Amino acid sequence: NAGVTQTPKFRILKIGQSMTLQCTQDMNHNYMYWYRQDPGMGLKLIYYSVGAGITDKGEVPNGYNVSRSTTEDFPLRLELAAPSQTSVYFCASSYPPIYEQYFGPGTRLTVT
Amino acid sequence: GQQLNQSPQSMFIQEGEDVSMNCTSSSIFNTWLWYKQDPGEGPVLLIALYKAGELTSNGRLTAQFGITRKDSFLNISASIPSDVGIYFCAGPTGNQFYFGTGTSLTVIP
């Protein structure tokens, strides 16, 4: 099993550009999550999904969108990139017990 | 949102020493988890605690779920260089998930 994979690993965006961060898991987990981690800080939940077709906002959803059309994939969309979205983005998945999350390697995004 | 405060913020210890860190919340949690994050990687789950007062070990790591449900503790015994990293506590409220501010551990050989 590859676990949780994320692409790209690094990306530089100009202000106002859009992009999609990809996340795929091959563990058949129902739950998937997107977090952002700012330098020297803990992780903050952006969006989560409890199954295909179901998504909900986390603590910091503004400026992001998600979709969950399959169990495996949970892409995160940035529509109008802003410097405040410079961060490292982590995708995670879990299966009951739902709290034991497996994380991907992260995507380091810089918006200039 | 919830605030999970970890202390100390950073620790510098000699190899072989024991380490203690804690995590406190202003709200009650029914589950506490401890993660370790190596530089440039995603967090890895170390220990999960599901019951107040619970004491759980994973090798040299021991974690406790505080009786008040507002705190948790992680101890590492006989530290080794590969223990270096950032340790996070985390807890869920419903399907929301909150991470602590982290404790950075440096082990000096």
PDB file of C-alpha atoms in Angstrom:
ATOM      1  CA  ASN A   1       0.000   0.000   0.000  1.00  0.00           C
ATOM      2  CA  ALA A   2       1.211   3.485  -0.845  1.00  0.00           C
ATOM      3  CA  GLY A   3      -0.888   4.974   1.991  1.00  0.00           C
ATOM      4  CA  VAL A   4      -1.704   8.660   1.485  1.00  0.00           C
ATOM      5  CA  THR A   5      -0.069  10.338  -1.492  1.00  0.00           C
ATOM      6  CA  GLN A   6      -0.039  14.045  -2.281  1.00  0.00           C
ATOM      7  CA  THR A   7       0.949  15.960  -5.388  1.00  0.00           C
ATOM      8  CA  PRO A   8       2.705  18.221  -6.055  1.00  0.00           C
ATOM      9  CA  LYS A   9       5.412  18.284  -3.378  1.00  0.00           C
ATOM     10  CA  PHE A  10       6.237  21.937  -3.998  1.00  0.00           C
ATOM     11  CA  ARG A  11       4.506  24.753  -5.827  1.00  0.00           C
ATOM     12  CA  ILE A  12       4.959  28.481  -6.246  1.00  0.00           C
ATOM     13  CA  LEU A  13       1.890  30.481  -7.211  1.00  0.00           C
ATOM     14  CA  LYS A  14       1.412  34.102  -8.086  1.00  0.00           C
ATOM     15  CA  ILE A  15      -1.285  36.065  -6.276  1.00  0.00           C
ATOM     16  CA  GLY A  16      -4.657  35.424  -7.889  1.00  0.00           C
ATOM     17  CA  GLN A  17      -3.722  32.148  -9.546  1.00  0.00           C
ATOM     18  CA  SER A  18      -5.631  28.933  -8.928  1.00  0.00           C
ATOM     19  CA  MET A  19      -4.504  25.392  -8.304  1.00  0.00           C
ATOM     20  CA  THR A  20      -5.637  22.011  -7.073  1.00  0.00           C
ATOM     21  CA  LEU A  21      -3.730  19.996  -4.506  1.00  0.00           C
ATOM     22  CA  GLN A  22      -4.244  16.302  -5.075  1.00  0.00           C
ATOM     23  CA  CYS A  23      -4.668  13.685  -2.361  1.00  0.00           C
ATOM     24  CA  THR A  24      -5.208   9.971  -2.845  1.00  0.00           C
ATOM     25  CA  GLN A  25      -5.385   7.126  -0.340  1.00  0.00           C
ATOM     26  CA  ASP A  26      -5.439   3.400  -1.059  1.00  0.00           C
ATOM     27  CA  MET A  27      -6.509   2.190   2.381  1.00  0.00           C
ATOM     28  CA  ASN A  28     -10.257   2.369   1.701  1.00  0.00           C
ATOM     29  CA  HIS A  29     -10.638   4.909   4.507  1.00  0.00           C
ATOM     30  CA  ASN A  30     -13.978   6.662   4.783  1.00  0.00           C
ATOM     31  CA  TYR A  31     -12.673   9.795   6.426  1.00  0.00           C
ATOM     32  CA  MET A  32     -10.309  12.247   4.770  1.00  0.00           C
ATOM     33  CA  TYR A  33      -8.963  15.585   5.962  1.00  0.00           C
ATOM     34  CA  TRP A  34      -7.045  18.609   4.739  1.00  0.00           C
ATOM     35  CA  TYR A  35      -4.822  20.581   7.111  1.00  0.00           C
ATOM     36  CA  ARG A  36      -2.494  23.513   6.773  1.00  0.00           C
ATOM     37  CA  GLN A  37       0.595  24.020   8.881  1.00  0.00           C
ATOM     38  CA  ASP A  38       2.157  27.451   9.130  1.00  0.00           C
ATOM     39  CA  PRO A  39       5.822  27.742  10.187  1.00  0.00           C
ATOM     40  CA  GLY A  40       6.351  26.791  13.834  1.00  0.00           C
ATOM     41  CA  MET A  41       2.676  26.069  14.349  1.00  0.00           C
ATOM     42  CA  GLY A  42       0.396  23.110  14.759  1.00  0.00           C
ATOM     43  CA  LEU A  43      -1.958  21.849  12.093  1.00  0.00           C
ATOM     44  CA  LYS A  44      -5.288  23.500  11.447  1.00  0.00           C
ATOM     45  CA  LEU A  45      -8.179  21.661   9.827  1.00  0.00           C
ATOM     46  CA  ILE A  46      -9.402  23.195   6.559  1.00  0.00           C
ATOM     47  CA  TYR A  47     -12.021  20.700   5.344  1.00  0.00           C
ATOM     48  CA  TYR A  48     -12.937  17.127   6.014  1.00  0.00           C
ATOM     49  CA  SER A  49     -15.048  14.405   4.433  1.00  0.00           C
ATOM     50  CA  VAL A  50     -16.748  11.430   6.043  1.00  0.00           C
ATOM     51  CA  GLY A  51     -17.418   9.680   2.759  1.00  0.00           C
ATOM     52  CA  ALA A  52     -17.847  10.122  -0.979  1.00  0.00           C
ATOM     53  CA  GLY A  53     -20.153  13.034  -1.708  1.00  0.00           C
ATOM     54  CA  ILE A  54     -19.984  14.440   1.832  1.00  0.00           C
ATOM     55  CA  THR A  55     -17.719  17.322   2.846  1.00  0.00           C
ATOM     56  CA  ASP A  56     -17.734  19.841   5.657  1.00  0.00           C
ATOM     57  CA  LYS A  57     -15.790  22.853   6.840  1.00  0.00           C
ATOM     58  CA  GLY A  58     -13.046  22.707   9.406  1.00  0.00           C
ATOM     59  CA  GLU A  59     -11.563  25.507  11.454  1.00  0.00           C
ATOM     60  CA  VAL A  60     -10.054  27.540   8.565  1.00  0.00           C
ATOM     61  CA  PRO A  61     -12.041  26.904   5.340  1.00  0.00           C
ATOM     62  CA  ASN A  62     -12.016  30.403   3.816  1.00  0.00           C
ATOM     63  CA  GLY A  63     -10.308  30.564   0.425  1.00  0.00           C
ATOM     64  CA  TYR A  64     -10.538  26.823  -0.196  1.00  0.00           C
ATOM     65  CA  ASN A  65     -12.927  24.328  -1.732  1.00  0.00           C
ATOM     66  CA  VAL A  66     -13.029  20.549  -1.766  1.00  0.00           C
ATOM     67  CA  SER A  67     -14.880  17.734  -3.442  1.00  0.00           C
ATOM     68  CA  ARG A  68     -15.102  14.004  -2.755  1.00  0.00           C
ATOM     69  CA  SER A  69     -16.403  12.080  -5.743  1.00  0.00           C
ATOM     70  CA  THR A  70     -14.641   8.820  -4.842  1.00  0.00           C
ATOM     71  CA  THR A  71     -13.473   7.144  -1.642  1.00  0.00           C
ATOM     72  CA  GLU A  72      -9.855   7.404  -2.754  1.00  0.00           C
ATOM     73  CA  ASP A  73      -9.530  11.052  -3.807  1.00  0.00           C
ATOM     74  CA  PHE A  74      -9.988  14.308  -1.925  1.00  0.00           C
ATOM     75  CA  PRO A  75      -8.654  17.293  -3.910  1.00  0.00           C
ATOM     76  CA  LEU A  76      -8.265  20.745  -2.362  1.00  0.00           C
ATOM     77  CA  ARG A  77      -8.874  23.748  -4.601  1.00  0.00           C
ATOM     78  CA  LEU A  78      -7.455  27.250  -4.158  1.00  0.00           C
ATOM     79  CA  GLU A  79      -9.349  29.645  -6.416  1.00  0.00           C
ATOM     80  CA  LEU A  80      -7.616  33.000  -5.898  1.00  0.00           C
ATOM     81  CA  ALA A  81      -4.295  32.429  -4.211  1.00  0.00           C
ATOM     82  CA  ALA A  82      -3.259  34.945  -1.559  1.00  0.00           C
ATOM     83  CA  PRO A  83       0.039  35.301   0.333  1.00  0.00           C
ATOM     84  CA  SER A  84      -1.777  34.229   3.522  1.00  0.00           C
ATOM     85  CA  GLN A  85      -2.185  30.789   1.930  1.00  0.00           C
ATOM     86  CA  THR A  86       1.553  30.213   1.925  1.00  0.00           C
ATOM     87  CA  SER A  87       1.828  27.103   4.062  1.00  0.00           C
ATOM     88  CA  VAL A  88       2.439  23.378   4.081  1.00  0.00           C
ATOM     89  CA  TYR A  89      -0.694  21.396   3.297  1.00  0.00           C
ATOM     90  CA  PHE A  90      -1.258  17.911   4.640  1.00  0.00           C
ATOM     91  CA  CYS A  91      -3.897  15.424   3.655  1.00  0.00           C
ATOM     92  CA  ALA A  92      -4.889  12.641   6.035  1.00  0.00           C
ATOM     93  CA  SER A  93      -7.274   9.720   6.121  1.00  0.00           C
ATOM     94  CA  SER A  94      -8.728   7.486   8.782  1.00  0.00           C
ATOM     95  CA  TYR A  95     -11.053   4.563   9.368  1.00  0.00           C
ATOM     96  CA  PRO A  96     -12.859   3.835  12.620  1.00  0.00           C
ATOM     97  CA  PRO A  97     -11.575   4.360  15.236  1.00  0.00           C
ATOM     98  CA  ILE A  98     -11.843   7.594  13.284  1.00  0.00           C
ATOM     99  CA  TYR A  99      -9.221   9.523  15.158  1.00  0.00           C
ATOM    100  CA  GLU A 100      -6.189   7.518  14.134  1.00  0.00           C
ATOM    101  CA  GLN A 101      -5.235   9.489  11.077  1.00  0.00           C
ATOM    102  CA  TYR A 102      -2.584   8.639   8.503  1.00  0.00           C
ATOM    103  CA  PHE A 103      -0.894  11.630   6.912  1.00  0.00           C
ATOM    104  CA  GLY A 104       0.565  12.238   3.485  1.00  0.00           C
ATOM    105  CA  PRO A 105       4.010  13.796   2.993  1.00  0.00           C
ATOM    106  CA  GLY A 106       2.654  17.303   2.435  1.00  0.00           C
ATOM    107  CA  THR A 107       2.626  19.972  -0.270  1.00  0.00           C
ATOM    108  CA  ARG A 108       4.713  23.084   0.340  1.00  0.00           C
ATOM    109  CA  LEU A 109       2.953  26.056  -1.267  1.00  0.00           C
ATOM    110  CA  THR A 110       4.330  29.562  -1.642  1.00  0.00           C
ATOM    111  CA  VAL A 111       2.179  32.425  -2.916  1.00  0.00           C
ATOM    112  CA  THR A 112       4.075  35.516  -4.019  1.00  0.00           C
TER     113      THR A 112
ATOM    114  CA  GLY B   1     -11.863  27.110  17.858  1.00  0.00           C
ATOM    115  CA  GLN B   2     -10.309  24.963  20.529  1.00  0.00           C
ATOM    116  CA  GLN B   3      -6.918  25.875  21.916  1.00  0.00           C
ATOM    117  CA  LEU B   4      -4.505  23.106  22.873  1.00  0.00           C
ATOM    118  CA  ASN B   5      -1.463  24.455  24.674  1.00  0.00           C
ATOM    119  CA  GLN B   6       1.675  22.373  24.906  1.00  0.00           C
ATOM    120  CA  SER B   7       4.600  22.827  27.223  1.00  0.00           C
ATOM    121  CA  PRO B   8       7.424  23.131  27.112  1.00  0.00           C
ATOM    122  CA  GLN B   9       7.660  24.750  23.699  1.00  0.00           C
ATOM    123  CA  SER B  10      11.126  23.268  23.184  1.00  0.00           C
ATOM    124  CA  MET B  11      13.499  20.960  25.001  1.00  0.00           C
ATOM    125  CA  PHE B  12      17.203  20.273  24.685  1.00  0.00           C
ATOM    126  CA  ILE B  13      18.263  17.100  26.464  1.00  0.00           C
ATOM    127  CA  GLN B  14      21.191  14.729  26.630  1.00  0.00           C
ATOM    128  CA  GLU B  15      20.860  11.302  25.095  1.00  0.00           C
ATOM    129  CA  GLY B  16      19.666   8.831  27.710  1.00  0.00           C
ATOM    130  CA  GLU B  17      17.610  11.355  29.675  1.00  0.00           C
ATOM    131  CA  ASP B  18      13.886  11.022  30.231  1.00  0.00           C
ATOM    132  CA  VAL B  19      11.478  13.574  28.739  1.00  0.00           C
ATOM    133  CA  SER B  20       8.107  14.826  29.930  1.00  0.00           C
ATOM    134  CA  MET B  21       5.719  17.096  28.090  1.00  0.00           C
ATOM    135  CA  ASN B  22       2.093  17.993  28.503  1.00  0.00           C
ATOM    136  CA  CYS B  23      -0.915  19.346  26.701  1.00  0.00           C
ATOM    137  CA  THR B  24      -3.797  21.299  28.186  1.00  0.00           C
ATOM    138  CA  SER B  25      -7.133  22.398  26.846  1.00  0.00           C
ATOM    139  CA  SER B  26      -9.791  24.829  27.958  1.00  0.00           C
ATOM    140  CA  SER B  27     -12.415  22.264  26.986  1.00  0.00           C
ATOM    141  CA  ILE B  28     -13.023  18.623  27.725  1.00  0.00           C
ATOM    142  CA  PHE B  29     -11.816  16.043  25.222  1.00  0.00           C
ATOM    143  CA  ASN B  30     -12.918  12.421  25.090  1.00  0.00           C
ATOM    144  CA  THR B  31      -9.911  11.338  23.062  1.00  0.00           C
ATOM    145  CA  TRP B  32      -6.280  12.412  23.164  1.00  0.00           C
ATOM    146  CA  LEU B  33      -3.685  11.553  20.576  1.00  0.00           C
ATOM    147  CA  TRP B  34       0.025  12.127  20.396  1.00  0.00           C
ATOM    148  CA  TYR B  35       1.846  12.573  17.087  1.00  0.00           C
ATOM    149  CA  LYS B  36       5.499  13.013  16.129  1.00  0.00           C
ATOM    150  CA  GLN B  37       6.562  15.025  13.127  1.00  0.00           C
ATOM    151  CA  ASP B  38       9.997  14.748  11.569  1.00  0.00           C
ATOM    152  CA  PRO B  39      11.282  17.664   9.471  1.00  0.00           C
ATOM    153  CA  GLY B  40       9.650  17.810   6.050  1.00  0.00           C
ATOM    154  CA  GLU B  41       7.246  14.975   6.770  1.00  0.00           C
ATOM    155  CA  GLY B  42       3.684  14.471   7.899  1.00  0.00           C
ATOM    156  CA  PRO B  43       2.810  13.643  11.514  1.00  0.00           C
ATOM    157  CA  VAL B  44       2.886  10.017  12.608  1.00  0.00           C
ATOM    158  CA  LEU B  45       0.563   8.737  15.306  1.00  0.00           C
ATOM    159  CA  LEU B  46       2.385   7.539  18.438  1.00  0.00           C
ATOM    160  CA  ILE B  47      -0.324   6.848  20.998  1.00  0.00           C
ATOM    161  CA  ALA B  48      -4.108   7.144  21.188  1.00  0.00           C
ATOM    162  CA  LEU B  49      -5.954   7.524  24.503  1.00  0.00           C
ATOM    163  CA  TYR B  50      -9.689   6.965  24.775  1.00  0.00           C
ATOM    164  CA  LYS B  51     -10.500   6.913  28.481  1.00  0.00           C
ATOM    165  CA  ALA B  52      -9.921   9.371  31.332  1.00  0.00           C
ATOM    166  CA  GLY B  53      -7.109   8.163  33.556  1.00  0.00           C
ATOM    167  CA  GLU B  54      -5.845   5.774  30.893  1.00  0.00           C
ATOM    168  CA  LEU B  55      -2.104   5.123  30.813  1.00  0.00           C
ATOM    169  CA  THR B  56      -0.793   3.656  27.574  1.00  0.00           C
ATOM    170  CA  SER B  57       2.712   2.708  26.499  1.00  0.00           C
ATOM    171  CA  ASN B  58       4.331   2.266  23.121  1.00  0.00           C
ATOM    172  CA  GLY B  59       7.904   1.119  23.622  1.00  0.00           C
ATOM    173  CA  ARG B  60       9.769   3.882  25.441  1.00  0.00           C
ATOM    174  CA  LEU B  61       6.780   6.207  25.169  1.00  0.00           C
ATOM    175  CA  THR B  62       4.071   6.463  27.791  1.00  0.00           C
ATOM    176  CA  ALA B  63       1.055   8.744  27.598  1.00  0.00           C
ATOM    177  CA  GLN B  64      -1.688   9.490  30.090  1.00  0.00           C
ATOM    178  CA  PHE B  65      -5.203  10.816  29.660  1.00  0.00           C
ATOM    179  CA  GLY B  66      -5.773  13.319  32.473  1.00  0.00           C
ATOM    180  CA  ILE B  67      -8.606  12.713  34.913  1.00  0.00           C
ATOM    181  CA  THR B  68     -10.088  16.157  34.248  1.00  0.00           C
ATOM    182  CA  ARG B  69     -10.233  15.309  30.499  1.00  0.00           C
ATOM    183  CA  LYS B  70      -8.585  18.668  29.884  1.00  0.00           C
ATOM    184  CA  ASP B  71      -5.007  17.480  29.762  1.00  0.00           C
ATOM    185  CA  SER B  72      -2.667  14.741  28.643  1.00  0.00           C
ATOM    186  CA  PHE B  73       0.967  13.883  29.250  1.00  0.00           C
ATOM    187  CA  LEU B  74       3.668  12.198  27.207  1.00  0.00           C
ATOM    188  CA  ASN B  75       6.843  10.733  28.634  1.00  0.00           C
ATOM    189  CA  ILE B  76       9.808   9.389  26.710  1.00  0.00           C
ATOM    190  CA  SER B  77      12.286   7.289  28.620  1.00  0.00           C
ATOM    191  CA  ALA B  78      15.986   6.901  27.826  1.00  0.00           C
ATOM    192  CA  SER B  79      15.929   9.282  24.870  1.00  0.00           C
ATOM    193  CA  ILE B  80      17.882   8.476  21.715  1.00  0.00           C
ATOM    194  CA  PRO B  81      18.906  10.707  18.797  1.00  0.00           C
ATOM    195  CA  SER B  82      16.027   9.522  16.588  1.00  0.00           C
ATOM    196  CA  ASP B  83      13.558  10.943  19.125  1.00  0.00           C
ATOM    197  CA  VAL B  84      14.342  14.375  17.682  1.00  0.00           C
ATOM    198  CA  GLY B  85      11.301  16.025  16.192  1.00  0.00           C
ATOM    199  CA  ILE B  86       8.166  17.928  17.076  1.00  0.00           C
ATOM    200  CA  TYR B  87       5.567  16.276  19.252  1.00  0.00           C
ATOM    201  CA  PHE B  88       1.948  17.281  18.923  1.00  0.00           C
ATOM    202  CA  CYS B  89      -1.067  16.479  21.002  1.00  0.00           C
ATOM    203  CA  ALA B  90      -4.396  16.399  19.211  1.00  0.00           C
ATOM    204  CA  GLY B  91      -8.002  15.811  19.985  1.00  0.00           C
ATOM    205  CA  PRO B  92     -11.351  15.641  18.240  1.00  0.00           C
ATOM    206  CA  THR B  93     -14.574  17.440  18.975  1.00  0.00           C
ATOM    207  CA  GLY B  94     -17.226  15.752  16.866  1.00  0.00           C
ATOM    208  CA  ASN B  95     -15.549  15.459  13.482  1.00  0.00           C
ATOM    209  CA  GLN B  96     -13.425  18.572  14.001  1.00  0.00           C
ATOM    210  CA  PHE B  97      -9.835  17.924  14.889  1.00  0.00           C
ATOM    211  CA  TYR B  98      -7.473  20.190  16.822  1.00  0.00           C
ATOM    212  CA  PHE B  99      -3.716  20.067  17.151  1.00  0.00           C
ATOM    213  CA  GLY B 100      -1.582  21.528  19.889  1.00  0.00           C
ATOM    214  CA  THR B 101       1.158  24.084  19.418  1.00  0.00           C
ATOM    215  CA  GLY B 102       3.892  21.434  19.545  1.00  0.00           C
ATOM    216  CA  THR B 103       6.959  20.617  21.643  1.00  0.00           C
ATOM    217  CA  SER B 104      10.238  20.598  19.760  1.00  0.00           C
ATOM    218  CA  LEU B 105      12.679  18.007  21.095  1.00  0.00           C
ATOM    219  CA  THR B 106      16.409  18.079  20.476  1.00  0.00           C
ATOM    220  CA  VAL B 107      18.534  15.202  21.731  1.00  0.00           C
ATOM    221  CA  ILE B 108      22.222  15.888  22.159  1.00  0.00           C
ATOM    222  CA  PRO B 109      24.387  12.771  21.670  1.00  0.00           C
TER     223      PRO B 109
END
